[in-house]
Short mmCIF file of C-alpha atoms in Angstrom, two decimals:
data_model
loop_
_atom_site.label_atom_id
_atom_site.label_comp_id
_atom_site.label_asym_id
_atom_site.label_seq_id
_atom_site.Cartn_x
_atom_site.Cartn_y
_atom_site.Cartn_z
CA MET A 1 -31.19 -0.72 -9.70
CA HIS A 2 -30.72 2.23 -8.35
CA ARG A 3 -28.70 4.88 -10.17
CA ASP A 4 -25.81 7.45 -9.31
CA ILE A 5 -25.81 10.27 -11.76
CA VAL A 6 -23.21 12.50 -13.03
CA ILE A 7 -24.00 15.56 -14.60
CA ILE A 8 -20.85 17.54 -16.50
CA GLY A 9 -22.09 21.16 -16.72
CA GLY A 10 -23.81 24.02 -14.49
CA GLY A 11 -25.58 25.60 -17.38
CA ALA A 12 -29.33 25.75 -18.71
CA THR A 13 -29.19 22.43 -20.79
CA ALA A 14 -27.51 20.89 -17.08
CA VAL A 15 -30.59 22.06 -14.97
CA ALA A 16 -33.16 21.14 -18.02
CA ALA A 17 -31.49 17.47 -17.48
CA PHE A 18 -31.38 18.00 -13.86
CA THR A 19 -34.94 18.73 -13.24
CA GLN A 20 -36.27 16.00 -15.66
CA VAL A 21 -34.02 13.37 -13.90
CA VAL A 22 -35.05 13.74 -10.47
CA ARG A 23 -38.40 12.86 -11.07
CA THR A 24 -37.49 9.82 -12.17
CA PRO A 25 -37.87 6.69 -9.67
CA GLY A 26 -35.49 4.90 -8.64
CA ILE A 27 -32.54 7.74 -8.63
CA ALA A 28 -30.25 7.54 -5.57
CA SER A 29 -28.35 10.62 -6.00
CA VAL A 30 -27.68 13.48 -8.81
CA THR A 31 -24.28 15.38 -8.44
CA THR A 32 -23.64 18.11 -10.82
CA VAL A 33 -19.89 19.16 -11.53
CA ASP A 34 -19.56 22.57 -12.60
CA PRO A 35 -17.20 25.45 -10.90
CA ASN A 36 -19.75 27.95 -11.23
CA PRO A 37 -23.41 27.87 -9.22
CA VAL A 38 -25.61 25.96 -11.17
CA GLY A 39 -27.81 27.66 -13.53
CA LEU A 40 -25.55 30.54 -14.16
CA GLY A 41 -23.92 29.19 -16.76
CA HIS A 42 -21.73 31.16 -20.15
CA ALA A 43 -24.98 31.58 -21.74
CA PHE A 44 -26.92 33.21 -18.95
CA GLY A 45 -24.84 33.80 -16.20
CA VAL A 46 -24.51 37.29 -17.72
CA SER A 47 -25.25 40.37 -15.21
CA ASP A 48 -25.24 43.33 -17.92
CA PRO A 49 -29.31 44.07 -18.56
CA LEU A 50 -28.69 45.82 -22.10
CA LEU A 51 -28.25 41.78 -23.21
CA LEU A 52 -31.20 39.99 -24.31
CA CYS A 53 -31.87 36.49 -25.35
CA ASN A 54 -32.68 36.33 -28.92
CA THR A 55 -34.97 33.70 -28.27
CA SER A 56 -38.53 35.19 -27.35
CA VAL A 57 -39.97 33.59 -23.29
CA ASP A 58 -42.39 31.37 -24.98
CA VAL A 59 -39.37 28.70 -25.67
CA THR A 60 -37.14 29.64 -23.72
CA SER A 61 -38.07 27.38 -20.88
CA LEU A 62 -36.78 24.72 -18.99
CA ARG A 63 -40.24 22.76 -19.52
CA PRO A 64 -40.29 21.30 -23.36
CA ASP A 65 -44.09 21.51 -24.24
CA GLY A 66 -47.08 23.35 -23.04
CA PRO A 67 -47.25 26.92 -21.42
CA SER A 68 -43.79 28.24 -21.03
CA ASP A 69 -42.54 27.81 -17.32
CA LEU A 70 -39.97 30.90 -17.75
CA LEU A 71 -43.25 33.10 -18.47
CA ASP A 72 -44.72 31.15 -14.78
CA TYR A 73 -41.71 31.82 -13.28
CA LEU A 74 -41.31 36.06 -14.67
CA SER A 75 -45.21 36.24 -13.83
CA ALA A 76 -45.03 34.91 -10.22
CA ARG A 77 -42.42 37.45 -9.64
CA GLY A 78 -44.26 40.49 -10.41
CA TRP A 79 -42.43 40.59 -14.51
CA ALA A 80 -45.22 42.01 -17.10
CA ALA A 81 -43.59 39.54 -19.78
CA ARG A 82 -45.57 38.12 -22.30
CA PRO A 83 -45.07 35.18 -24.56
CA GLU A 84 -43.41 36.88 -27.54
CA ASP A 85 -40.80 39.36 -25.20
CA PHE A 86 -37.08 38.98 -25.30
CA VAL A 87 -36.30 39.19 -21.64
CA PRO A 88 -32.82 40.28 -20.23
CA ARG A 89 -30.47 37.06 -20.31
CA TYR A 90 -29.82 37.61 -16.57
CA LEU A 91 -33.44 36.93 -15.98
CA VAL A 92 -33.09 33.52 -17.69
CA GLY A 93 -29.77 32.60 -15.55
CA HIS A 94 -31.81 33.52 -12.41
CA TYR A 95 -35.11 31.15 -13.13
CA CYS A 96 -32.38 28.58 -14.15
CA ARG A 97 -30.72 28.89 -10.85
CA GLU A 98 -33.80 28.86 -8.51
CA ARG A 99 -35.71 25.73 -10.65
CA TYR A 100 -32.45 23.93 -10.05
CA LEU A 101 -32.59 24.91 -6.32
CA SER A 102 -36.42 24.18 -6.23
CA GLY A 103 -35.95 20.92 -7.78
CA ARG A 104 -32.66 20.36 -5.17
CA CYS A 105 -35.02 20.55 -2.35
CA GLU A 106 -37.87 18.18 -3.67
CA ALA A 107 -35.53 15.55 -4.57
CA GLU A 108 -34.20 15.92 -1.31
CA ARG A 109 -37.21 15.48 0.35
CA HIS A 110 -38.10 12.02 -1.60
CA GLY A 111 -34.71 10.90 -0.61
CA THR A 112 -32.46 11.75 -3.78
CA ALA A 113 -28.97 12.73 -2.62
CA VAL A 114 -28.03 16.04 -4.60
CA ALA A 115 -24.77 17.82 -4.73
CA HIS A 116 -22.35 20.20 -6.58
CA HIS A 117 -18.82 19.94 -7.05
CA ARG A 118 -17.32 23.05 -8.21
CA ALA A 119 -14.54 21.67 -10.12
CA ARG A 120 -14.12 20.78 -13.91
CA ALA A 121 -14.91 17.35 -15.18
CA THR A 122 -11.98 16.44 -17.54
CA THR A 123 -12.09 12.38 -18.03
CA VAL A 124 -14.93 9.60 -17.84
CA ARG A 125 -13.28 6.09 -17.27
CA ALA A 126 -15.72 3.14 -17.61
CA THR A 127 -15.28 0.57 -14.62
CA ALA A 128 -16.36 -2.53 -13.56
CA ASP A 129 -19.35 -0.98 -12.19
CA GLY A 130 -20.27 2.27 -13.77
CA TYR A 131 -17.74 4.92 -14.70
CA ARG A 132 -15.73 7.21 -12.78
CA VAL A 133 -15.56 11.04 -13.38
CA GLU A 134 -12.28 12.63 -12.66
CA LEU A 135 -11.90 15.91 -11.69
CA ASP A 136 -9.11 19.02 -12.23
CA ASP A 137 -9.44 19.03 -8.33
CA GLY A 138 -8.19 15.26 -7.96
CA ARG A 139 -11.85 14.27 -6.87
CA ARG A 140 -13.50 11.41 -8.13
CA LEU A 141 -16.21 10.57 -8.50
CA ALA A 142 -18.34 7.09 -8.76
CA ALA A 143 -21.66 7.00 -11.56
CA THR A 144 -23.74 4.31 -13.18
CA ASP A 145 -24.77 6.69 -15.50
CA VAL A 146 -23.35 9.78 -16.93
CA LEU A 147 -24.85 13.55 -18.62
CA VAL A 148 -22.48 15.40 -20.30
CA CYS A 149 -24.24 19.00 -21.08
CA LEU A 150 -21.15 21.22 -21.39
CA GLY A 151 -21.86 24.61 -22.79
CA LEU A 152 -20.22 26.78 -25.22
CA ASP A 153 -17.53 28.24 -23.19
CA ARG A 154 -14.30 28.68 -25.08
CA PRO A 155 -14.09 31.28 -27.61
CA ARG A 156 -12.74 30.83 -30.89
CA LEU A 157 -9.93 33.07 -32.37
CA PRO A 158 -9.66 33.80 -35.95
CA GLU A 159 -6.05 32.44 -37.28
CA LEU A 160 -4.96 36.11 -37.77
CA LEU A 161 -4.44 36.52 -33.79
CA ARG A 162 -4.22 33.26 -32.27
CA PRO A 163 -0.13 33.91 -32.18
CA TYR A 164 -1.21 36.89 -30.15
CA ASP A 165 -3.94 34.86 -27.72
CA GLY A 166 -3.29 36.46 -24.00
CA HIS A 167 -2.28 39.83 -25.40
CA PRO A 168 -3.52 42.17 -22.57
CA ARG A 169 -5.49 44.66 -25.51
CA LEU A 170 -7.12 41.28 -27.19
CA LEU A 171 -10.40 40.46 -25.88
CA PRO A 172 -10.77 36.91 -26.94
CA GLN A 173 -14.68 37.15 -26.13
CA PRO A 174 -16.97 39.99 -25.27
CA TYR A 175 -18.18 38.04 -21.94
CA PRO A 176 -18.23 39.02 -19.36
CA THR A 177 -18.80 42.36 -20.03
CA GLY A 178 -17.54 43.95 -17.47
CA ARG A 179 -14.29 43.60 -19.21
CA LEU A 180 -15.80 46.03 -21.98
CA ARG A 181 -17.32 48.02 -19.99
CA ALA A 182 -13.58 49.04 -18.00
CA LEU A 183 -11.93 49.76 -21.10
CA PRO A 184 -10.60 53.85 -22.11
CA ASP A 185 -13.56 56.02 -22.85
CA LYS A 186 -11.32 56.98 -25.68
CA ALA A 187 -10.77 53.90 -26.56
CA GLU A 188 -11.05 52.92 -30.35
CA VAL A 189 -12.21 49.26 -31.15
CA LEU A 190 -12.10 46.96 -33.87
CA VAL A 191 -14.72 43.80 -33.34
CA LEU A 192 -14.55 40.65 -35.31
CA GLY A 193 -17.45 39.36 -36.16
CA SER A 194 -21.01 40.42 -37.03
CA LYS A 195 -23.17 37.97 -35.21
CA LEU A 196 -24.82 37.29 -32.46
CA SER A 197 -21.55 37.55 -29.62
CA ALA A 198 -20.42 40.71 -31.95
CA VAL A 199 -23.73 42.08 -31.83
CA ASP A 200 -23.85 42.30 -28.03
CA ALA A 201 -20.15 43.43 -27.75
CA ALA A 202 -20.81 46.37 -30.44
CA LEU A 203 -23.99 46.99 -27.85
CA VAL A 204 -21.97 47.54 -24.67
CA LEU A 205 -19.28 49.26 -26.54
CA CYS A 206 -21.33 51.97 -28.01
CA ALA A 207 -23.73 52.52 -24.99
CA ASP A 208 -20.33 53.64 -23.29
CA GLY A 209 -19.69 55.80 -26.40
CA ARG A 210 -16.49 54.21 -27.62
CA ARG A 211 -15.90 54.38 -31.44
CA THR A 212 -16.48 50.72 -32.95
CA VAL A 213 -15.86 49.37 -35.88
CA MET A 214 -17.39 45.37 -36.75
CA THR A 215 -15.96 43.44 -39.35
CA SER A 216 -16.10 39.71 -40.61
CA PRO A 217 -15.96 37.68 -43.55
CA SER A 218 -19.41 37.91 -44.92
CA GLY A 219 -20.17 41.26 -43.94
CA ARG A 220 -23.62 40.40 -42.94
CA LEU A 221 -25.49 41.56 -39.93
CA PRO A 222 -28.25 39.45 -38.67
CA ALA A 223 -31.69 39.29 -39.55
CA VAL A 224 -34.38 40.98 -37.33
CA ARG A 225 -37.67 39.31 -36.13
CA THR A 226 -40.47 40.90 -33.21
CA ARG A 227 -40.84 37.47 -31.28
CA LEU A 228 -39.72 33.73 -31.60
CA CYS A 229 -42.67 31.34 -30.40
CA ARG A 230 -44.13 28.34 -31.71
CA PRO A 231 -47.30 28.73 -34.01
CA ASP A 232 -50.84 28.26 -32.78
CA ARG A 233 -51.41 26.17 -35.38
CA PRO A 234 -48.81 23.89 -37.52
CA LEU A 235 -47.51 25.98 -40.29
CA LEU A 236 -45.16 23.59 -41.87
CA ASP A 237 -45.68 20.30 -43.54
CA SER A 238 -43.25 18.79 -41.26
CA ARG A 239 -44.23 15.00 -42.22
CA ARG A 240 -43.58 15.74 -45.80
CA TRP A 241 -40.41 17.29 -44.83
CA GLN A 242 -39.00 14.40 -42.79
CA ARG A 243 -39.59 11.91 -45.71
CA LEU A 244 -37.03 14.37 -47.84
CA ASP A 245 -34.65 11.98 -49.61
CA PRO A 246 -30.95 14.09 -48.47
CA ARG A 247 -29.47 13.13 -51.49
CA ALA A 248 -31.86 13.98 -54.16
CA GLU A 249 -31.23 16.24 -56.50
CA ASP A 250 -34.29 18.16 -56.25
CA LEU A 251 -33.70 18.51 -52.32
CA ASP A 252 -33.12 22.47 -53.08
CA ARG A 253 -36.50 22.95 -54.78
CA GLU A 254 -38.23 20.77 -52.52
CA LEU A 255 -37.25 22.44 -49.42
CA THR A 256 -37.73 25.31 -50.72
CA ARG A 257 -41.47 24.54 -51.67
CA LEU A 258 -42.26 23.44 -47.84
CA LEU A 259 -40.89 26.97 -46.68
CA LEU A 260 -42.65 29.11 -48.82
CA ARG A 261 -45.96 27.41 -48.51
CA ALA A 262 -45.41 27.33 -44.85
CA ILE A 263 -44.47 31.30 -44.60
CA GLY A 264 -47.38 31.63 -46.99
CA ARG A 265 -49.88 30.48 -44.19
CA ALA A 266 -48.16 32.13 -41.77
CA GLY A 267 -48.67 35.66 -43.49
CA ALA A 268 -52.11 34.94 -45.12
CA GLY A 269 -50.30 35.14 -48.34
CA LEU A 270 -47.94 37.80 -48.04
CA GLY A 271 -44.88 36.40 -50.29
CA LEU A 272 -41.29 35.86 -48.86
CA ARG A 273 -39.69 39.11 -51.14
CA ALA A 274 -42.13 41.50 -49.80
CA GLN A 275 -40.60 40.04 -46.20
CA THR A 276 -37.07 40.52 -46.44
CA SER A 277 -34.98 42.80 -47.65
CA SER A 278 -32.26 42.24 -50.76
CA ALA A 279 -30.25 45.38 -50.05
CA ALA A 280 -26.59 45.13 -50.83
CA VAL A 281 -25.22 47.13 -48.35
CA PRO A 282 -25.56 46.12 -44.76
CA GLU A 283 -26.65 49.16 -43.20
CA GLU A 284 -29.49 49.86 -45.47
CA ARG A 285 -31.06 46.21 -45.20
CA LEU A 286 -30.53 46.62 -41.10
CA ARG A 287 -32.93 49.76 -42.17
CA GLN A 288 -35.63 48.13 -44.48
CA GLU A 289 -35.90 45.40 -42.42
CA LEU A 290 -36.42 47.46 -39.28
CA ALA A 291 -39.10 48.93 -40.70
CA LEU A 292 -40.60 45.65 -42.01
CA ALA A 293 -40.22 44.25 -38.51
CA ALA A 294 -42.07 47.33 -37.37
CA ALA A 295 -44.82 46.76 -39.47
CA GLY A 296 -45.19 43.95 -38.79
CA ARG A 297 -44.70 42.25 -42.43
CA VAL A 298 -42.26 39.45 -41.39
CA PRO A 299 -44.71 36.51 -40.85
CA TRP A 300 -41.28 34.41 -41.89
CA GLN A 301 -40.21 34.42 -38.11
CA ASP A 302 -43.42 32.28 -37.02
CA VAL A 303 -41.79 28.91 -38.80
CA ILE A 304 -38.73 29.58 -37.37
CA ALA A 305 -39.45 27.29 -34.18
CA GLU A 306 -40.95 24.49 -36.20
CA VAL A 307 -38.14 24.92 -38.69
CA ILE A 308 -35.52 24.26 -35.79
CA ASP A 309 -37.75 21.18 -34.40
CA ALA A 310 -38.12 20.13 -38.24
CA ILE A 311 -34.24 20.06 -38.72
CA ASN A 312 -33.48 18.45 -35.50
CA ASP A 313 -35.73 15.27 -36.65
CA TRP A 314 -34.83 14.93 -40.28
CA THR A 315 -31.39 15.05 -39.85
CA ALA A 316 -30.92 12.88 -36.70
CA PRO A 317 -30.92 9.70 -38.18
CA TRP A 318 -27.55 10.91 -40.41
CA ASP A 319 -24.25 9.92 -40.47
CA PRO A 320 -22.59 12.85 -39.66
CA ALA A 321 -20.45 13.75 -43.13
CA LEU A 322 -23.90 13.69 -44.62
CA ARG A 323 -25.23 15.79 -41.75
CA ALA A 324 -22.34 18.32 -42.32
CA GLU A 325 -22.65 18.21 -46.18
CA VAL A 326 -26.40 18.96 -46.45
CA LEU A 327 -26.22 21.44 -43.79
CA GLY A 328 -23.44 23.46 -45.03
CA ARG A 329 -25.45 24.39 -48.06
CA TYR A 330 -27.62 26.38 -46.17
CA ARG A 331 -25.87 27.69 -43.85
CA GLY A 332 -25.70 31.12 -44.58
CA LEU A 333 -29.48 31.24 -44.46
CA MET A 334 -30.00 29.05 -41.16
CA SER A 335 -27.23 31.60 -39.44
CA ARG A 336 -29.09 34.87 -40.86
CA TYR A 337 -32.54 33.75 -39.84
CA ILE A 338 -32.68 31.24 -36.89
CA SER A 339 -30.23 33.33 -35.28
CA SER A 340 -31.84 36.86 -35.59
CA ILE A 341 -31.81 39.22 -33.44
CA PRO A 342 -34.02 41.09 -31.33
CA ALA A 343 -35.88 44.32 -33.01
CA ARG A 344 -34.84 46.29 -29.81
CA ASN A 345 -30.93 45.33 -30.59
CA ALA A 346 -31.31 46.02 -34.48
CA ARG A 347 -33.12 49.77 -33.36
CA LEU A 348 -29.69 50.22 -31.15
CA ILE A 349 -27.26 48.83 -33.44
CA SER A 350 -28.86 50.99 -36.29
CA GLY A 351 -28.80 54.18 -34.18
CA HIS A 352 -24.90 53.14 -33.28
CA LEU A 353 -24.60 53.60 -37.38
CA ASP A 354 -26.47 56.84 -37.71
CA SER A 355 -24.53 58.51 -34.56
CA GLY A 356 -21.03 57.42 -36.43
CA ARG A 357 -20.16 55.46 -32.98
CA LEU A 358 -20.48 52.13 -35.23
CA SER A 359 -18.89 51.82 -38.34
CA LEU A 360 -19.16 48.42 -40.63
CA ALA A 361 -15.76 47.45 -42.11
CA PRO A 362 -16.55 47.26 -46.15
CA GLY A 363 -14.06 43.98 -45.74
CA TYR A 364 -12.11 41.65 -43.67
CA PRO A 365 -8.39 42.47 -42.36
CA VAL A 366 -5.66 40.85 -44.41
CA GLY A 367 -3.40 41.59 -41.29
CA ILE A 368 -3.75 42.49 -38.19
CA GLU A 369 -0.32 43.06 -35.39
CA PRO A 370 0.05 44.53 -32.52
CA VAL A 371 1.67 47.59 -32.37
CA ALA A 372 5.42 48.21 -30.66
CA ASP A 373 5.30 49.83 -26.55
CA ASP A 374 2.00 48.03 -26.05
CA ASP A 375 -0.24 51.07 -28.30
CA GLY A 376 -2.77 48.71 -29.69
CA TRP A 377 -3.55 47.13 -32.69
CA GLU A 378 -1.93 48.24 -36.49
CA VAL A 379 -4.73 46.45 -39.28
CA GLU A 380 -4.26 46.32 -42.63
CA TRP A 381 -7.34 45.98 -44.78
CA PRO A 382 -8.13 43.97 -48.20
CA ASP A 383 -7.43 47.93 -50.06
CA GLY A 384 -3.95 48.27 -48.42
CA ARG A 385 -4.89 50.87 -45.96
CA HIS A 386 -3.76 50.51 -42.82
CA GLU A 387 -5.47 51.61 -39.68
CA ARG A 388 -4.80 51.72 -35.81
CA PHE A 389 -6.92 50.75 -33.36
CA THR A 390 -6.41 50.57 -29.32
CA HIS A 391 -8.00 47.39 -28.42
CA VAL A 392 -9.61 44.14 -30.71
CA VAL A 393 -12.43 42.19 -29.54
CA CYS A 394 -13.12 38.72 -30.92
CA GLY A 395 -17.25 37.96 -31.30
CA THR A 396 -15.86 34.88 -33.48
CA GLY A 397 -17.51 32.36 -31.74
CA PHE A 398 -16.70 29.45 -29.69
CA HIS A 399 -15.53 26.15 -30.12
CA THR A 400 -18.14 22.70 -29.65
CA PRO A 401 -17.50 21.02 -26.03
CA GLN A 402 -15.42 18.25 -27.16
CA LEU A 403 -15.64 14.56 -25.96
CA ASP A 404 -12.85 12.42 -26.88
CA ALA A 405 -12.09 8.34 -26.68
CA ALA A 406 -8.34 9.11 -25.66
CA ALA A 407 -8.32 4.64 -25.01
CA PRO A 408 -11.13 2.09 -24.78
CA GLY A 409 -13.71 3.22 -22.15
CA VAL A 410 -11.53 6.45 -20.99
CA TYR A 411 -13.16 9.58 -22.52
CA ARG A 412 -11.13 13.02 -22.20
CA ILE A 413 -13.82 16.31 -21.78
CA GLY A 414 -11.66 19.15 -23.49
CA PRO A 415 -9.69 20.38 -26.66
CA SER A 416 -9.61 17.63 -29.31
CA VAL A 417 -6.70 15.36 -28.74
CA VAL A 418 -7.52 11.84 -30.55
CA HIS A 419 -8.97 12.91 -34.06
CA ASP A 420 -9.61 9.60 -35.18
CA ALA A 421 -11.12 8.40 -32.60
CA ALA A 422 -14.02 10.42 -32.02
CA PRO A 423 -17.32 8.62 -30.24
CA GLU A 424 -20.55 8.63 -32.35
CA ILE A 425 -23.71 9.84 -30.71
CA THR A 426 -26.67 7.43 -31.53
CA GLU A 427 -30.01 8.48 -32.07
CA ASP A 428 -31.03 8.33 -27.90
CA LEU A 429 -27.97 10.72 -27.74
CA ARG A 430 -25.51 7.88 -26.00
CA LEU A 431 -22.10 7.81 -26.60
CA VAL A 432 -20.60 5.22 -28.79
CA ASP A 433 -17.07 3.74 -27.69
CA PRO A 434 -15.03 3.90 -31.07
CA HIS A 435 -12.66 1.47 -30.07
CA ARG A 436 -14.74 -1.08 -27.85
CA GLY A 437 -18.00 -0.94 -30.33
CA SER A 438 -20.25 -0.40 -27.30
CA THR A 439 -23.27 2.15 -26.54
CA GLU A 440 -22.15 3.58 -23.26
CA ARG A 441 -24.28 4.54 -20.53
CA ILE A 442 -23.14 8.01 -21.14
CA TRP A 443 -25.40 10.79 -22.88
CA VAL A 444 -24.59 13.83 -24.43
CA LEU A 445 -26.78 16.65 -24.64
CA GLY A 446 -26.89 20.52 -25.91
CA ALA A 447 -23.91 21.90 -27.12
CA ALA A 448 -22.36 18.84 -26.53
CA ALA A 449 -24.46 17.07 -29.18
CA HIS A 450 -23.41 19.27 -31.53
CA SER A 451 -22.39 15.72 -34.27
CA ARG A 452 -26.14 14.44 -33.90
CA THR A 453 -28.52 17.60 -33.63
CA ALA A 454 -28.11 20.21 -35.92
CA ILE A 455 -29.21 23.46 -34.18
CA VAL A 456 -28.25 23.24 -30.20
CA ASN A 457 -27.87 26.67 -29.14
CA TYR A 458 -31.88 26.63 -28.37
CA LEU A 459 -33.20 25.95 -24.91
CA ASN A 460 -36.04 24.20 -26.35
CA THR A 461 -33.92 21.65 -27.59
CA ALA A 462 -32.05 21.56 -24.40
CA ALA A 463 -35.19 20.37 -22.79
CA LYS A 464 -36.64 18.07 -25.52
CA GLN A 465 -33.34 15.98 -25.47
CA ALA A 466 -33.36 16.16 -21.31
CA GLN A 467 -36.84 14.54 -21.47
CA ARG A 468 -35.87 12.03 -23.68
CA VAL A 469 -33.49 10.92 -21.51
CA ALA A 470 -34.85 10.95 -18.25
CA ALA A 471 -37.71 8.86 -20.28
CA GLN A 472 -34.79 6.13 -20.74
CA PHE A 473 -34.17 6.29 -17.29
CA THR A 474 -37.19 4.53 -16.53
CA ALA A 475 -36.08 1.23 -17.63
CA PRO A 476 -33.86 -0.65 -15.84
CA ALA A 477 -30.08 0.24 -16.09
CA VAL A 478 -28.39 -2.39 -18.49
CA PRO A 479 -24.78 -2.70 -19.55
CA ALA A 480 -23.08 -1.41 -22.49
CA VAL A 481 -24.55 -2.90 -25.61
CA PRO A 482 -22.74 -3.46 -28.99
CA ALA A 483 -23.37 0.34 -31.34
CA ALA A 484 -25.99 0.03 -34.19
CA PRO A 485 -25.15 1.57 -37.73
CA SER A 486 -26.50 4.70 -38.45
CA ALA A 487 -29.61 4.30 -40.58
CA LEU A 488 -27.86 6.69 -42.89
CA ALA A 489 -24.77 5.76 -43.18
CA ALA A 490 -22.47 7.51 -45.72
#
């Protein structure tokens, strides 16, 4: 059977899927649906050279195994990159774009029809012989198989600001950064958030000399690392990790032992306390962690790539409720260390703090309201103080892509509309229709697979998912089949 594949999404995950699928025999056509040029998605479609990847070249690759394909790409173009380097995000966008274009040419030479529709997919409907993908421009595409590869591009507004969505002095996200750079030179900006997108906002605003205040409920900045690479030798006992019972009373202790042993191997016995800072003041903690990174005393970073794979493999068979319950206990640590920032960014943030251009608020606002006559914002702090800002920027993350089963065989893409009929995603990344009880020929990858894959905002994870999905295409296409229950259903 020849397959006609539609890929929904056009970012790095979509390119990873495309490059794997077009190498598979029996593919008649591959059509990508995304309003932007394929490869230039939300994560890597930025053009600001100030913004770095927070993962190293070694793992920021469309090739899931072996030497980094991104490293080969950069070296061939005269970039003196190393596997451990953090490169500007726009370079990864160009890399994804060029790999898509070269893969397209190769596929067409072998008789596979390739197309790109610059629109958004809104609905996928099951038909007698496959699926129909409906676009927001009215077009409809026939498919035997559908790959949903949507990324994170819909900003999450804090509850305090939802009534003011669309306000001219409210930026719901830092991207594209041209909007930040276009603010008046004397703008005084409140950045909500203290994680990766908030750090990006602060870097751009402070580089142009604008007074900026960052605030978040946790008040914590990400940890500091000098690389995120795959280790030369295994450090983590992954087999033992996979055998852990997520409901065991001693789970915390066993996980801690595994992590400490791995970190000890990475650091030749250097204890974890000697690798981290416990300073209560975020500014001081940042300075201490920068000093540790500069001294090469952060071997914990060399365990992160294995930890990501271990968590994703360990939690993949679980019921979503169990996954949310267990991972929720470690969310703070996972966020701070897995999503740590490059030392270069940390040095810039520290310099802006020392210069006074940037400050970290000691609390999170209890009230934010626009001032009359479009004169900015008035913020009320927990201690009762009031402060004025000309603009507010949200660096508070993004909604995960949503795919809802609006009716039997009808799957709507976008904000959730049917909360009690969310489709399940199998370990093979296939969608299960909650109405029909059938496993569909719809695969979900990357950020869209958040209900099955714990850590999705990581290109190496997307590349591995793409490889797994393409391997399933080597067998003949089969009709939808009844869903199998989760191995660890709640």
